[in-house]
Amino acid sequence: GAAVEVDISALKPGEKMTVEWRGKPVWIVKRTPEQLAGLPKNDPLLADPKSERKLPDWTPAYARNENRSIKADTLVVVGICPHLGCSPSDKFQPGAQPSLPDDWAGGFLCPCHGSTFDLAGRVYKNKPSPDNLEVPPHMYLSDAKLLIG
Ligand code: FES
């Protein structure tokens, strides 16, 4: 079928890998404890902090939590902006870009029309993207093996 098996054993905290699933880039991001601790602080700044919008499977039930993930530290999202389909770039570091606020908590920036997403793929308020980044269907076959699709 269209499912993709991924070995994530080499992924270190603070790193991201990209795999292809159904012609789309899927990002797997291993977040550091500091990055995880920062997520709840973003909630008041986000358009849909609890991922309640959109179709039920846009954020599957098992990812409808603060981290939007099955394993707390490991984010799995489709790396395509829900606005018009550009691929957002990594802006993991606070203050990494002059165009971002000094207190930017890290996440992703869409270069096309400026939508910003936090490290759970949640879109900030008043941005063109109508939704958070999509979480694809996925499950763990073991600690090191992820199945997407
Ligand atoms: Fe990403 Fe428009 S395509 S903000």
Tab-separated table of C-alpha atoms and ligand atoms in Angstrom:
chain	number	residue	atom	x	y	z
A	1	GLY	CA	0.000	0.000	0.000
A	2	ALA	CA	0.915	3.628	0.318
A	3	ALA	CA	2.237	3.343	3.856
A	4	VAL	CA	5.854	4.265	4.511
A	5	GLU	CA	8.016	2.675	7.191
A	6	VAL	CA	10.633	4.976	8.716
A	7	ASP	CA	13.552	4.236	11.009
A	8	ILE	CA	13.776	7.167	13.397
A	9	SER	CA	16.431	5.736	15.697
A	10	ALA	CA	19.095	8.220	14.521
A	11	LEU	CA	16.939	11.302	15.064
A	12	LYS	CA	18.322	13.405	17.913
A	13	PRO	CA	16.541	16.011	20.040
A	14	GLY	CA	16.244	19.250	18.080
A	15	GLU	CA	16.542	17.488	14.711
A	16	LYS	CA	14.099	17.077	11.854
A	17	MET	CA	13.963	14.519	9.070
A	18	THR	CA	11.772	14.546	5.975
A	19	VAL	CA	10.273	11.516	4.280
A	20	GLU	CA	7.934	11.307	1.325
A	21	TRP	CA	4.429	9.930	1.749
A	22	ARG	CA	1.925	9.966	-1.137
A	23	GLY	CA	4.053	12.578	-2.877
A	24	LYS	CA	4.016	14.880	0.141
A	25	PRO	CA	6.872	15.754	2.479
A	26	VAL	CA	6.294	14.485	5.997
A	27	TRP	CA	8.390	16.011	8.738
A	28	ILE	CA	9.453	14.076	11.779
A	29	VAL	CA	10.757	16.422	14.453
A	30	LYS	CA	12.254	15.296	17.740
A	31	ARG	CA	11.657	18.141	20.152
A	32	THR	CA	13.898	18.947	23.082
A	33	PRO	CA	12.470	19.122	26.618
A	34	GLU	CA	12.782	22.919	26.428
A	35	GLN	CA	10.866	23.041	23.159
A	36	LEU	CA	8.111	20.864	24.619
A	37	ALA	CA	7.892	22.973	27.743
A	38	GLY	CA	7.372	26.049	25.569
A	39	LEU	CA	4.308	24.724	23.732
A	40	PRO	CA	1.612	25.539	26.323
A	41	LYS	CA	2.884	29.123	26.475
A	42	ASN	CA	1.953	29.546	22.821
A	43	ASP	CA	-1.732	28.690	23.307
A	44	PRO	CA	-3.055	32.266	23.666
A	45	LEU	CA	-1.234	33.249	20.456
A	46	LEU	CA	-2.625	30.417	18.318
A	47	ALA	CA	-5.694	30.271	16.078
A	48	ASP	CA	-6.666	26.730	17.074
A	49	PRO	CA	-4.490	25.578	19.979
A	50	LYS	CA	-6.526	22.418	20.594
A	51	SER	CA	-6.805	21.430	16.920
A	52	GLU	CA	-10.595	21.487	16.913
A	53	ARG	CA	-11.065	22.815	13.398
A	54	LYS	CA	-11.286	21.035	10.092
A	55	LEU	CA	-12.100	17.431	9.323
A	56	PRO	CA	-11.801	14.986	12.196
A	57	ASP	CA	-8.833	13.277	10.572
A	58	TRP	CA	-6.806	16.455	9.933
A	59	THR	CA	-5.516	15.963	13.448
A	60	PRO	CA	-6.237	12.320	14.327
A	61	ALA	CA	-7.711	11.687	17.779
A	62	TYR	CA	-4.409	10.279	19.044
A	63	ALA	CA	-2.666	13.559	18.182
A	64	ARG	CA	-5.299	15.890	19.559
A	65	ASN	CA	-3.239	16.930	22.565
A	66	GLU	CA	-0.902	19.757	23.482
A	67	ASN	CA	2.032	18.237	21.591
A	68	ARG	CA	-0.080	17.010	18.629
A	69	SER	CA	1.744	13.711	18.768
A	70	ILE	CA	1.653	10.128	19.973
A	71	LYS	CA	5.073	10.248	21.650
A	72	ALA	CA	5.395	13.525	23.498
A	73	ASP	CA	8.712	14.481	21.905
A	74	THR	CA	8.112	13.331	18.320
A	75	LEU	CA	6.077	15.488	15.961
A	76	VAL	CA	4.875	13.983	12.680
A	77	VAL	CA	3.261	16.498	10.298
A	78	VAL	CA	2.782	17.089	6.597
A	79	GLY	CA	5.221	19.853	5.621
A	80	ILE	CA	2.793	21.738	3.395
A	81	CYS	CA	1.149	25.025	4.314
A	82	PRO	CA	-2.649	24.637	4.460
A	83	HIS	CA	-3.036	28.097	2.873
A	84	LEU	CA	-1.874	27.618	-0.725
A	85	GLY	CA	0.499	24.708	-0.474
A	86	CYS	CA	3.982	26.199	-0.063
A	87	SER	CA	6.494	24.370	2.081
A	88	PRO	CA	7.265	26.225	5.308
A	89	SER	CA	10.903	26.514	6.353
A	90	ASP	CA	12.500	25.679	9.668
A	91	LYS	CA	12.836	28.475	12.143
A	92	PHE	CA	13.583	26.416	15.180
A	93	GLN	CA	15.612	29.011	17.024
A	94	PRO	CA	14.262	32.001	18.922
A	95	GLY	CA	15.342	35.240	17.283
A	96	ALA	CA	16.786	33.389	14.297
A	97	GLN	CA	15.213	35.706	11.739
A	98	PRO	CA	14.865	39.482	11.747
A	99	SER	CA	11.313	39.106	10.427
A	100	LEU	CA	10.259	37.170	13.493
A	101	PRO	CA	9.610	38.596	16.938
A	102	ASP	CA	12.453	38.437	19.445
A	103	ASP	CA	10.389	36.181	21.658
A	104	TRP	CA	9.634	33.746	18.785
A	105	ALA	CA	9.429	30.392	20.500
A	106	GLY	CA	10.529	28.385	17.476
A	107	GLY	CA	8.602	26.603	14.774
A	108	PHE	CA	8.075	27.002	11.051
A	109	LEU	CA	7.601	29.968	8.737
A	110	CYS	CA	5.829	29.827	5.381
A	111	PRO	CA	7.805	31.980	2.945
A	112	CYS	CA	4.842	32.601	0.642
A	113	HIS	CA	2.498	34.716	2.779
A	114	GLY	CA	4.054	34.607	6.220
A	115	SER	CA	2.049	32.017	8.123
A	116	THR	CA	3.895	30.924	11.229
A	117	PHE	CA	3.483	27.616	13.031
A	118	ASP	CA	4.780	26.521	16.410
A	119	LEU	CA	6.739	23.342	17.085
A	120	ALA	CA	3.489	21.381	17.259
A	121	GLY	CA	2.565	22.635	13.763
A	122	ARG	CA	-0.114	24.930	15.193
A	123	VAL	CA	-0.761	28.115	13.247
A	124	TYR	CA	-0.510	31.493	14.941
A	125	LYS	CA	-3.501	33.857	14.990
A	126	ASN	CA	-4.196	36.287	12.139
A	127	LYS	CA	-2.184	34.333	9.575
A	128	PRO	CA	-3.405	33.285	6.135
A	129	SER	CA	-3.211	29.560	6.852
A	130	PRO	CA	-6.742	28.431	7.780
A	131	ASP	CA	-5.432	25.492	9.751
A	132	ASN	CA	-2.677	23.840	11.690
A	133	LEU	CA	-0.318	21.592	9.732
A	134	GLU	CA	-1.908	18.239	8.950
A	135	VAL	CA	-0.940	15.254	11.070
A	136	PRO	CA	-0.883	12.223	8.753
A	137	PRO	CA	-2.200	8.870	9.960
A	138	HIS	CA	0.681	7.086	11.655
A	139	MET	CA	1.613	4.560	14.319
A	140	TYR	CA	4.717	3.133	15.977
A	141	LEU	CA	5.751	-0.419	15.103
A	142	SER	CA	8.488	-0.203	17.734
A	143	ASP	CA	10.459	2.554	19.479
A	144	ALA	CA	12.582	3.017	16.372
A	145	LYS	CA	10.044	2.260	13.629
A	146	LEU	CA	7.296	4.563	12.544
A	147	LEU	CA	4.610	3.659	10.013
A	148	ILE	CA	3.074	6.573	8.118
A	149	GLY	CA	-0.184	6.010	6.240
B	1	FES	FE1	1.717	29.483	3.267
B	1	FES	FE2	0.238	31.222	1.907
B	1	FES	S1	0.991	29.305	1.229
B	1	FES	S2	1.035	31.401	3.914
